[in-house]
PDB file of C-alpha atoms in Angstrom:
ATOM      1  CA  UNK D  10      80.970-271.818  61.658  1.00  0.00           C
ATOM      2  CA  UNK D  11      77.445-272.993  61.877  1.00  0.00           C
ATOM      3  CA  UNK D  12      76.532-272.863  65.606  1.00  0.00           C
ATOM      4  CA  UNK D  13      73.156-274.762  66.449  1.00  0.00           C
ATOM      5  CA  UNK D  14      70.734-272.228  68.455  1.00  0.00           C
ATOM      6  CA  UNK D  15      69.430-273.733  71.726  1.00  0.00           C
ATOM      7  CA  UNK D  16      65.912-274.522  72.119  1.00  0.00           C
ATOM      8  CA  UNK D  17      63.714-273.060  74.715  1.00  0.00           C
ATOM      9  CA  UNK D  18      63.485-276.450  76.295  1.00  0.00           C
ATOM     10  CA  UNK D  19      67.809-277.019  76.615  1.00  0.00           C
ATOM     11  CA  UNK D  20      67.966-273.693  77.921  1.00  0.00           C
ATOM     12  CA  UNK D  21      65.695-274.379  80.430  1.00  0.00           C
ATOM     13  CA  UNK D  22      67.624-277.697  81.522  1.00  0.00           C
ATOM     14  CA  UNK D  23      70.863-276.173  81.847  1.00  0.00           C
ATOM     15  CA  UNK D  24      69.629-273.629  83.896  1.00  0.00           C
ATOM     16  CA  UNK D  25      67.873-275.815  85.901  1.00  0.00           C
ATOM     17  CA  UNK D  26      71.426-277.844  86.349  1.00  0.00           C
ATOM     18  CA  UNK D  27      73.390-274.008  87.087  1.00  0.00           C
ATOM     19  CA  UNK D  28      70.789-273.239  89.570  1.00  0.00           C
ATOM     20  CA  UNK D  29      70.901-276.468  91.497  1.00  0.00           C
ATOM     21  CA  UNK D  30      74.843-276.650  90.972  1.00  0.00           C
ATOM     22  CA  UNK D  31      74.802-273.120  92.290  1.00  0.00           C
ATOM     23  CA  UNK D  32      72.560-273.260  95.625  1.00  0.00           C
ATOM     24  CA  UNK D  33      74.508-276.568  96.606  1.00  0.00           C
ATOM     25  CA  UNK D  34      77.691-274.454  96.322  1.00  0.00           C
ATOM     26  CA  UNK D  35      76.179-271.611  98.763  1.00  0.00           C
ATOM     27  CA  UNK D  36      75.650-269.350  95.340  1.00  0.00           C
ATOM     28  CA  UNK D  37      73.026-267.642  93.854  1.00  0.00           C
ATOM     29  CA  UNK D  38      71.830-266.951  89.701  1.00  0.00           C
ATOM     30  CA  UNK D  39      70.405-264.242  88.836  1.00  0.00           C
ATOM     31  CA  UNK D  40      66.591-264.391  89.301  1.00  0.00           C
ATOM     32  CA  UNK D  41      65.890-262.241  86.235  1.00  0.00           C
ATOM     33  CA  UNK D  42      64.893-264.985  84.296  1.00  0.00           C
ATOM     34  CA  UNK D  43      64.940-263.883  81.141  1.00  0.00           C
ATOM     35  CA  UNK D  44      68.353-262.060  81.341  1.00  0.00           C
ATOM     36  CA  UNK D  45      69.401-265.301  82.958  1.00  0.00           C
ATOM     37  CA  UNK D  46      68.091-267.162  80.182  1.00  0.00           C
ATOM     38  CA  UNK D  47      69.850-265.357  77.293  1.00  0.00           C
ATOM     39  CA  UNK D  48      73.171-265.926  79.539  1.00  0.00           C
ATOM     40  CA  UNK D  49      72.600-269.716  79.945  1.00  0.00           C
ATOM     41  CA  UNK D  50      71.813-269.663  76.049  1.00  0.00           C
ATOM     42  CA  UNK D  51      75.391-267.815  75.883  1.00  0.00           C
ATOM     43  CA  UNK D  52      76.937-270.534  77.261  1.00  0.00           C
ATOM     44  CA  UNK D  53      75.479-273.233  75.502  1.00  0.00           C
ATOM     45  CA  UNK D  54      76.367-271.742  72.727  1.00  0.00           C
ATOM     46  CA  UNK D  55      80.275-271.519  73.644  1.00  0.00           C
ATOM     47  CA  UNK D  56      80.406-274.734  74.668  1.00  0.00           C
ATOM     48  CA  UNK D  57      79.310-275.617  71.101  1.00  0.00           C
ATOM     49  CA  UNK D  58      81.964-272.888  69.645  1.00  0.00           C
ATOM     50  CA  UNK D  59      84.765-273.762  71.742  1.00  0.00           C
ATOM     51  CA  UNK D  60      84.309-276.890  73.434  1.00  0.00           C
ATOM     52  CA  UNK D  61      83.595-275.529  77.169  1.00  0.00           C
ATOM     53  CA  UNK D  62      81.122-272.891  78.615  1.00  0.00           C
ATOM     54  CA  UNK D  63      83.550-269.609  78.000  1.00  0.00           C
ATOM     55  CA  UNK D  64      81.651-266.581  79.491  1.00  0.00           C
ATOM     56  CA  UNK D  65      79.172-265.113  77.465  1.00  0.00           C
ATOM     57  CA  UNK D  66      80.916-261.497  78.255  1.00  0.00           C
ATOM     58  CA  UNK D  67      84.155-261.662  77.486  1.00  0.00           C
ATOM     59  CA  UNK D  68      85.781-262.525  73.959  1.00  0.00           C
ATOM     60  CA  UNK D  69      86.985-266.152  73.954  1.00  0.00           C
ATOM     61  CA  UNK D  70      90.598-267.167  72.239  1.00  0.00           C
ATOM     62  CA  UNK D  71      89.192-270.084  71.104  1.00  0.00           C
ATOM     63  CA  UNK D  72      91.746-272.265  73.255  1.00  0.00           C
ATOM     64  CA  UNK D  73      91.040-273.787  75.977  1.00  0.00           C
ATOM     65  CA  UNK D  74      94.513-272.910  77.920  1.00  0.00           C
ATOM     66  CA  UNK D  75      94.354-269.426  77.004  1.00  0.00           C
ATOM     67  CA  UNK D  76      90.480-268.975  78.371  1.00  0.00           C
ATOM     68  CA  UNK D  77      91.176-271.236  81.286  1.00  0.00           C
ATOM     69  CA  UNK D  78      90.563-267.922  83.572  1.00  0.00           C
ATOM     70  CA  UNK D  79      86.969-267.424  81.450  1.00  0.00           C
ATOM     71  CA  UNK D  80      85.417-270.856  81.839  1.00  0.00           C
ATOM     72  CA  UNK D  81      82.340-270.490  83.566  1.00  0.00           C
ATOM     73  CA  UNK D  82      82.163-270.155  87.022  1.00  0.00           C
ATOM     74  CA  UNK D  83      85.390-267.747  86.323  1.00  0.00           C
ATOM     75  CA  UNK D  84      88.307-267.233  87.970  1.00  0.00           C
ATOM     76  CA  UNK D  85      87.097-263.576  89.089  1.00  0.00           C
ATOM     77  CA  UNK D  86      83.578-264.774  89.921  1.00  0.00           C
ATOM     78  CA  UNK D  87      83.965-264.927  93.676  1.00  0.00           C
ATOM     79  CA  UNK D  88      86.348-261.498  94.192  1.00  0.00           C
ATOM     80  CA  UNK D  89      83.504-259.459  92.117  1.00  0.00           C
ATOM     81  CA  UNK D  90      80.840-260.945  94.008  1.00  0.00           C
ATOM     82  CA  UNK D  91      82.521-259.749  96.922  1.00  0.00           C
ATOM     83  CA  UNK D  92      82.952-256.338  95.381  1.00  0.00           C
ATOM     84  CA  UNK D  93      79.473-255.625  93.492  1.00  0.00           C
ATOM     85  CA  UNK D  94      77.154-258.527  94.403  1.00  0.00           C
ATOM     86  CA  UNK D  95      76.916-259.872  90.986  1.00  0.00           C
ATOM     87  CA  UNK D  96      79.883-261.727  88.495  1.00  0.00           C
ATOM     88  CA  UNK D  97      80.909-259.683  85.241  1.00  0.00           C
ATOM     89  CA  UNK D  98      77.614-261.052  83.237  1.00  0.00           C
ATOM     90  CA  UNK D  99      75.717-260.792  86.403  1.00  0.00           C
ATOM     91  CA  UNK D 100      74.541-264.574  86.103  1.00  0.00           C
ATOM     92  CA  UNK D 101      76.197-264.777  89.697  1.00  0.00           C
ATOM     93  CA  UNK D 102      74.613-262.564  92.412  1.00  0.00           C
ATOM     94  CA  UNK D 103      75.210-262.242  96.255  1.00  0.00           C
ATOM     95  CA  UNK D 104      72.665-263.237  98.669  1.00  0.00           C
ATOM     96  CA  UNK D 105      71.911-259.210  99.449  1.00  0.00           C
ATOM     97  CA  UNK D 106      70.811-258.961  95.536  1.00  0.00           C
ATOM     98  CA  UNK D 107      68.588-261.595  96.465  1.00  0.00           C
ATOM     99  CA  UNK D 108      67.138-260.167  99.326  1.00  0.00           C
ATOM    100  CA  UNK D 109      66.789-256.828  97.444  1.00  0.00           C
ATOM    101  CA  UNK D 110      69.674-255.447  99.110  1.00  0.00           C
ATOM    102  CA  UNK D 111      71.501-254.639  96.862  1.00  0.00           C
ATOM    103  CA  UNK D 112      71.048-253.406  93.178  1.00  0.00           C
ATOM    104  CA  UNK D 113      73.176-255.608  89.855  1.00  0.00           C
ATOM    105  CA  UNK D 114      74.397-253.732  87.311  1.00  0.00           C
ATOM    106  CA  UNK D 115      77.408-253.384  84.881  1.00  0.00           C
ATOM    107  CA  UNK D 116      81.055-253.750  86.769  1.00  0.00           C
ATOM    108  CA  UNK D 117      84.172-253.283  85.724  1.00  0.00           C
ATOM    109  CA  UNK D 118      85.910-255.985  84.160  1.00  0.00           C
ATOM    110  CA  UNK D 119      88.729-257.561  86.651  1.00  0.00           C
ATOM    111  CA  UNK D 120      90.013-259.385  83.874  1.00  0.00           C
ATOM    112  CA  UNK D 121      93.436-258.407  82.675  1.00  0.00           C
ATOM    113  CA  UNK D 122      93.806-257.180  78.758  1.00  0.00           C
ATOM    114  CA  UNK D 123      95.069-259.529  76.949  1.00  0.00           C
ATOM    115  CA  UNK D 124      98.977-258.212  76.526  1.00  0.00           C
ATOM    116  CA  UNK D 125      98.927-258.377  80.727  1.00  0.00           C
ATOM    117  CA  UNK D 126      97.545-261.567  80.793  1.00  0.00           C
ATOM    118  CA  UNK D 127      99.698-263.532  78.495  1.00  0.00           C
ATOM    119  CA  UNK D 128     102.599-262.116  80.499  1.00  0.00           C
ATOM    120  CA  UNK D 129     101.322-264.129  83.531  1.00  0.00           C
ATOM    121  CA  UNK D 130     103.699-266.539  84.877  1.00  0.00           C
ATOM    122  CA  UNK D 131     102.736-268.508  87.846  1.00  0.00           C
ATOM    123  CA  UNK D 132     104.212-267.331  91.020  1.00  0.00           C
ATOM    124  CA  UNK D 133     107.272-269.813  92.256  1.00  0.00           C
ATOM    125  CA  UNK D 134     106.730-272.300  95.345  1.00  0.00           C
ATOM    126  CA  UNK D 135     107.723-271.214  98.542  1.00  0.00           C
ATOM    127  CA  UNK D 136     110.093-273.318 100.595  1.00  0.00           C
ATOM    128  CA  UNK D 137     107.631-274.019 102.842  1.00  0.00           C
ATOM    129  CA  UNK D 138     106.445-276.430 100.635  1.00  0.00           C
ATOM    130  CA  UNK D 139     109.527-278.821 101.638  1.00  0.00           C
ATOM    131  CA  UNK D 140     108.251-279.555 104.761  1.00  0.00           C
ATOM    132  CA  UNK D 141     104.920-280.705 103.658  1.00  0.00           C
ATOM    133  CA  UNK D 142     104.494-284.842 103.425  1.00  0.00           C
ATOM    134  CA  UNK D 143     101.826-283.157 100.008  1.00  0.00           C
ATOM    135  CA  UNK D 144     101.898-280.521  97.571  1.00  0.00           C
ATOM    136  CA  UNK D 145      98.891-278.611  98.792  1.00  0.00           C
ATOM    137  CA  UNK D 146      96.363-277.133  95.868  1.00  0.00           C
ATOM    138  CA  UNK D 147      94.340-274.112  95.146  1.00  0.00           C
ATOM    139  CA  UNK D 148      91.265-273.815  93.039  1.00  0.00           C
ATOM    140  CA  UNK D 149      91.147-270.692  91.282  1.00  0.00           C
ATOM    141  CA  UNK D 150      87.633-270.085  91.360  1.00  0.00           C
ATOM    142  CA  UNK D 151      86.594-270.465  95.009  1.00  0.00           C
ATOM    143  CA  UNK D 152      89.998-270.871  96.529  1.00  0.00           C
ATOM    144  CA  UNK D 153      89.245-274.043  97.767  1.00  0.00           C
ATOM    145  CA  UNK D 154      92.381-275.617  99.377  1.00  0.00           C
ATOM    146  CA  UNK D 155      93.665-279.439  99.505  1.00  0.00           C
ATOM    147  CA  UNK D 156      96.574-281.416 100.350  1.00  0.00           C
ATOM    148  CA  UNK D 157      97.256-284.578  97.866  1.00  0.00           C
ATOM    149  CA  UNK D 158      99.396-285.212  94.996  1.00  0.00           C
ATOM    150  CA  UNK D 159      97.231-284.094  92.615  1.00  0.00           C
ATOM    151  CA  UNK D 160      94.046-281.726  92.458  1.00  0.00           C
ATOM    152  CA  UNK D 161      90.894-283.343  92.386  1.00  0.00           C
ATOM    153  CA  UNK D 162      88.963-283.977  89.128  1.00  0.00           C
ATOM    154  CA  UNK D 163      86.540-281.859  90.081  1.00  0.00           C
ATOM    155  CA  UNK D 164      86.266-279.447  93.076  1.00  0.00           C
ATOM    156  CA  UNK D 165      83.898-280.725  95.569  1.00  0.00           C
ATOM    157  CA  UNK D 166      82.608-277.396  96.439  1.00  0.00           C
ATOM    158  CA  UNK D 167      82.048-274.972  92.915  1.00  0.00           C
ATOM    159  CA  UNK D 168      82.503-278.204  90.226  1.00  0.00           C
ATOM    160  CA  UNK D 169      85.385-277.094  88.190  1.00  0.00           C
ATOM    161  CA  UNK D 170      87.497-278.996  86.287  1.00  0.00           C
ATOM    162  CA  UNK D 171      91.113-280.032  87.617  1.00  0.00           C
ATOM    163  CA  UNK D 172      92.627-277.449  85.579  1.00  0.00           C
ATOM    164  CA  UNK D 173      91.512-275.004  87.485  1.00  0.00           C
ATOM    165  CA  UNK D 174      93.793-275.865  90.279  1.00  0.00           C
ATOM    166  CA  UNK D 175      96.823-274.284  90.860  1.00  0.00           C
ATOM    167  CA  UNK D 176      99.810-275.088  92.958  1.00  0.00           C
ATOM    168  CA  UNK D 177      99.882-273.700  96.633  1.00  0.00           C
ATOM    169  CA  UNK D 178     102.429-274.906  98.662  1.00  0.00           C
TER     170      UNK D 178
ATOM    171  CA  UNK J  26      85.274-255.090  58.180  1.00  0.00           C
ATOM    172  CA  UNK J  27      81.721-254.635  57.634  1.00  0.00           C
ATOM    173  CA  UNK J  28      79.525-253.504  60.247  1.00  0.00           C
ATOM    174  CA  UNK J  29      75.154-253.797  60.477  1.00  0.00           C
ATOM    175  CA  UNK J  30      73.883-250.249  59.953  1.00  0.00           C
ATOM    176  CA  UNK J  31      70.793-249.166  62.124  1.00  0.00           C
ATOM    177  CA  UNK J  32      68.540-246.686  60.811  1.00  0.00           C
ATOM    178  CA  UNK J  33      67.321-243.988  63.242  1.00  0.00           C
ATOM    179  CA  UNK J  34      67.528-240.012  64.357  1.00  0.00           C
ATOM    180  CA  UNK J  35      71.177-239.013  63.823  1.00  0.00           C
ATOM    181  CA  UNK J  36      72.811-238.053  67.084  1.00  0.00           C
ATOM    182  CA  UNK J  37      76.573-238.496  65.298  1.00  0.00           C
ATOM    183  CA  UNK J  38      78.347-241.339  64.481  1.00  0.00           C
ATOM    184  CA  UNK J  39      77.432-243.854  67.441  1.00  0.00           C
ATOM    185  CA  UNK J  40      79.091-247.847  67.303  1.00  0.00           C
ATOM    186  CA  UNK J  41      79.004-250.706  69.382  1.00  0.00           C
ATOM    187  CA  UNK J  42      81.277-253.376  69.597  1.00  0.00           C
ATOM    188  CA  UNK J  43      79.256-256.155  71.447  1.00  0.00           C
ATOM    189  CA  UNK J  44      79.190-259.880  71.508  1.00  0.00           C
ATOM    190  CA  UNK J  45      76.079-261.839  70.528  1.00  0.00           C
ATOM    191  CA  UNK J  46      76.006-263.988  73.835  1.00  0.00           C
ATOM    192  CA  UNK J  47      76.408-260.785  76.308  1.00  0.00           C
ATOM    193  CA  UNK J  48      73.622-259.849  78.277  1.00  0.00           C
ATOM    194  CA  UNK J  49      75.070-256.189  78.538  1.00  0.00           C
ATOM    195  CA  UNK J  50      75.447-255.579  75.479  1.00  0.00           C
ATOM    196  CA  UNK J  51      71.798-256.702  74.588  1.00  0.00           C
ATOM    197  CA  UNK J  52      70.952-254.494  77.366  1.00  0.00           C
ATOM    198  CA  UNK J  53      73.152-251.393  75.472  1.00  0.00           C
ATOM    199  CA  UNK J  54      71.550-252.625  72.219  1.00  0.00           C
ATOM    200  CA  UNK J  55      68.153-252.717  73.313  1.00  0.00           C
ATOM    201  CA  UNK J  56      68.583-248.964  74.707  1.00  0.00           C
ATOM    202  CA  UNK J  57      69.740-247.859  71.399  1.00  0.00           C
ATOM    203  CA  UNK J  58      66.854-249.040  69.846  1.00  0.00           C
ATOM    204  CA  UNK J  59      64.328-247.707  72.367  1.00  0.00           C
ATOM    205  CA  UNK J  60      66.233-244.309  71.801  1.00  0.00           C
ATOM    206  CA  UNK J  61      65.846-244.594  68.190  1.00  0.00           C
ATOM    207  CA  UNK J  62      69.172-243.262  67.312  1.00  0.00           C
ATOM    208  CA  UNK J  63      71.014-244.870  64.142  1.00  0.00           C
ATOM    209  CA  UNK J  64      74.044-246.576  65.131  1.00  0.00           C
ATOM    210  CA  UNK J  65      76.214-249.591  63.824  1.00  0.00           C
ATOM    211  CA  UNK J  66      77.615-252.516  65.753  1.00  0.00           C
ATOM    212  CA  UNK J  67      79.318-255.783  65.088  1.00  0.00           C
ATOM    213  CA  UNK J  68      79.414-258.797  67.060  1.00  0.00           C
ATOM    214  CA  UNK J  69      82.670-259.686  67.639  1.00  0.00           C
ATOM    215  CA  UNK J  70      82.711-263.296  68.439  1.00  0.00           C
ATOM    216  CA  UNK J  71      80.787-263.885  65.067  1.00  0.00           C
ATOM    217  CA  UNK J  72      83.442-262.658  62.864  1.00  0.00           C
ATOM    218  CA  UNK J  73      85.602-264.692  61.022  1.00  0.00           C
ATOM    219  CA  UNK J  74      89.128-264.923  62.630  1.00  0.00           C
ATOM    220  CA  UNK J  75      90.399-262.461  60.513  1.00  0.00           C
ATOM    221  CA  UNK J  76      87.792-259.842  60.850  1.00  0.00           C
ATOM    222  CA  UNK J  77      87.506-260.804  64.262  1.00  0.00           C
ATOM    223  CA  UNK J  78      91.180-259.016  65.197  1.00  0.00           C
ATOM    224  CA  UNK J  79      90.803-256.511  63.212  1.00  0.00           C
ATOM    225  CA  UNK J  80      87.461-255.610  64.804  1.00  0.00           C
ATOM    226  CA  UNK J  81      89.173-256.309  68.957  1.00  0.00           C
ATOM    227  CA  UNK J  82      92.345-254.215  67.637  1.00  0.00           C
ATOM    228  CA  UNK J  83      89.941-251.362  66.594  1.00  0.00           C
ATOM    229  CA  UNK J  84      87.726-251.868  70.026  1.00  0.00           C
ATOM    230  CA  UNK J  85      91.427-251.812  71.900  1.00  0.00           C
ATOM    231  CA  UNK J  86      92.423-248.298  70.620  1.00  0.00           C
ATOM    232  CA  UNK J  87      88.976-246.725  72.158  1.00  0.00           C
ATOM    233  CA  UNK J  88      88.881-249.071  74.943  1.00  0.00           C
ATOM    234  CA  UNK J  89      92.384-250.743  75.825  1.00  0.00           C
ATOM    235  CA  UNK J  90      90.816-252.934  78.418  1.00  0.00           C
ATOM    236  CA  UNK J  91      89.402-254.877  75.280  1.00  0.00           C
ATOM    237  CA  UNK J  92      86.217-255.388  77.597  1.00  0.00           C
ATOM    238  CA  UNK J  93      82.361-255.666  76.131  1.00  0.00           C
ATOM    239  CA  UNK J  94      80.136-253.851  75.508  1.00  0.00           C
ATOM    240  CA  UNK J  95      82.414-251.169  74.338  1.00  0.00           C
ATOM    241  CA  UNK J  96      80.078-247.679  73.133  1.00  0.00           C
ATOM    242  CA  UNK J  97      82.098-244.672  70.914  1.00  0.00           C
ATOM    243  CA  UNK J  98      80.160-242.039  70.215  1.00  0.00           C
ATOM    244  CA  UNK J  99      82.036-239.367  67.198  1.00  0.00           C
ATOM    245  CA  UNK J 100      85.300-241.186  67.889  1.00  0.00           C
ATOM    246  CA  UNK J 101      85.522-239.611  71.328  1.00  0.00           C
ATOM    247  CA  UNK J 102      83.429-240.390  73.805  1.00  0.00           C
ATOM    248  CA  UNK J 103      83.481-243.862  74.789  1.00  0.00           C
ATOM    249  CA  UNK J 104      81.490-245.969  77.422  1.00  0.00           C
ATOM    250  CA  UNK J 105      82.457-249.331  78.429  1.00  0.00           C
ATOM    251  CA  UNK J 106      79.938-251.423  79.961  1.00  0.00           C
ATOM    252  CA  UNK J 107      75.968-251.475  79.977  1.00  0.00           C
ATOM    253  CA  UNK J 108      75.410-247.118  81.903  1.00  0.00           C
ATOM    254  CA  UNK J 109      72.100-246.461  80.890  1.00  0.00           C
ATOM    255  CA  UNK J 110      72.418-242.808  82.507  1.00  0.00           C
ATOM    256  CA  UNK J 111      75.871-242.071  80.487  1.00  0.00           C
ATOM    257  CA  UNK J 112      73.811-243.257  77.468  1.00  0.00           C
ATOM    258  CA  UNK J 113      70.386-241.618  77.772  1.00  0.00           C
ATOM    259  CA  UNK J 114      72.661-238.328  78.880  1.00  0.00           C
ATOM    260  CA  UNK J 115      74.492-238.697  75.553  1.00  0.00           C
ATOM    261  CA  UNK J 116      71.913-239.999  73.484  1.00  0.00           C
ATOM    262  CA  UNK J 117      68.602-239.138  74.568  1.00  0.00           C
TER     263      UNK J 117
END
């Protein structure tokens, strides 16, 4: 595969678009720029690859199903920023790192190997769920919850896709 | 599969399995170079398929987690993630 580098000028514009898309969401980026940088070219760069941003830390499958838990903003984004202050690539940080409260660095990675993770199996719905009037959904990244018949297209509060949602209730 | 060769002081047989778009392995990368020490690495997501599983099933046996950047210094010491201390301790 022949994967077009970004140019200075499209990195710039999609950080601009992560950093606006992040402070509307009550997030932060990193303010190292240039580590920031490299990580936005990262994911311009997957999204050429594979077809969607897969984090620039982890080794992608290649399909989107199977890296569903990887596509930027990730599914463990908001749990390690409650841990450490800062996502696995650190392109996330807490408020505190802002504030110089706190110090990024390397974490651990929360993401299951791969043997444990294509084991997963959705947990089943509980009854409760028959004595709702609508299915009620959970996004994956933020936990946003709603009650309709389907997820939305995109979640209103950290702009993921609908397949991000999972079933709640 | 074939792996880049950096030249440098010999402090054993040091390689890194990193990817090209992670900003922690750059940072693990970078160190290496500031420390001068010869080393190989691959990046992992720019292999062929192939190569490519071969390379993550060799990573797996030092690190099972089959996280990035994964360090192995002499086939036994290994350090998973960007720790400049463990490295510099190690290496330097």
């Amino acid at each position: 595969m022949n994967i077009q580098e970004p140019t200075a000028q499209e990195i710039e514009t999609e950080y601009r678009r992560l950093n606006r898309e992040a402070e509307d969401g009550g997030y932060h980026l990193n303010p190292d720029r240039e580590f920031t940088g490299n990580l936005v070219r990262g994911l311009i760069i997957n999204m050429r690859r594979y077809g969607y941003p897969a984090c620039p830390c982890r080794l992608a499958g290649g399909t989107r199903n199977e890296d569903l838990d990887i596509i930027c903003p990730c599914d463990y984004r908001d749990p390690d920023l409650n841990a450490y202050g800062a996502c696995y690539c650190a392109l996330y940080v807490s408020g505190k790192v802002i504030s110089g409260d706190q110090k990024v660095g390397s974490i651990p990675e929360r993401r299951p190997p791969r043997d444990k993770r294509l084991q997963f199996v959705s947990p089943g719905v509980t009854g409760k769920s028959a004595e709702l009037s609508h299915p009620v959904w959970r996004c994956r990244v933020c936990g946003y919850l709603c009650a309709r018949d389907a997820p939305p297209l995109i979640c209103p509060i950290c702009k993921v896709q609908q397949d991000r949602f999972e079933r709640f209730l | 599969m074939k792996m880049e060769h950096i030249p440098g002081r010999n402090k054993g047989k040091i390689v890194l399995y990193a990817l090209s778009t992670c900003g922690w392995c750059g940072k693990t990368k970078e160190l290496l170079n500031t420390l001068g020490v010869e080393y190989s690495f691959v990046f992992v997501d720019l292999l062929p398929l192939d190569e490519r599983e071969e390379a993550f099933n060799e990573m797996q046996r030092y690190n099972p987690h089959g996280s990035f950047p994964t360090l192995v210094i002499d086939d036994r010491r290994v350090i998973i993630g960007f720790r400049e201390d463990e490295i510099r301790s190690e290496l330097g």
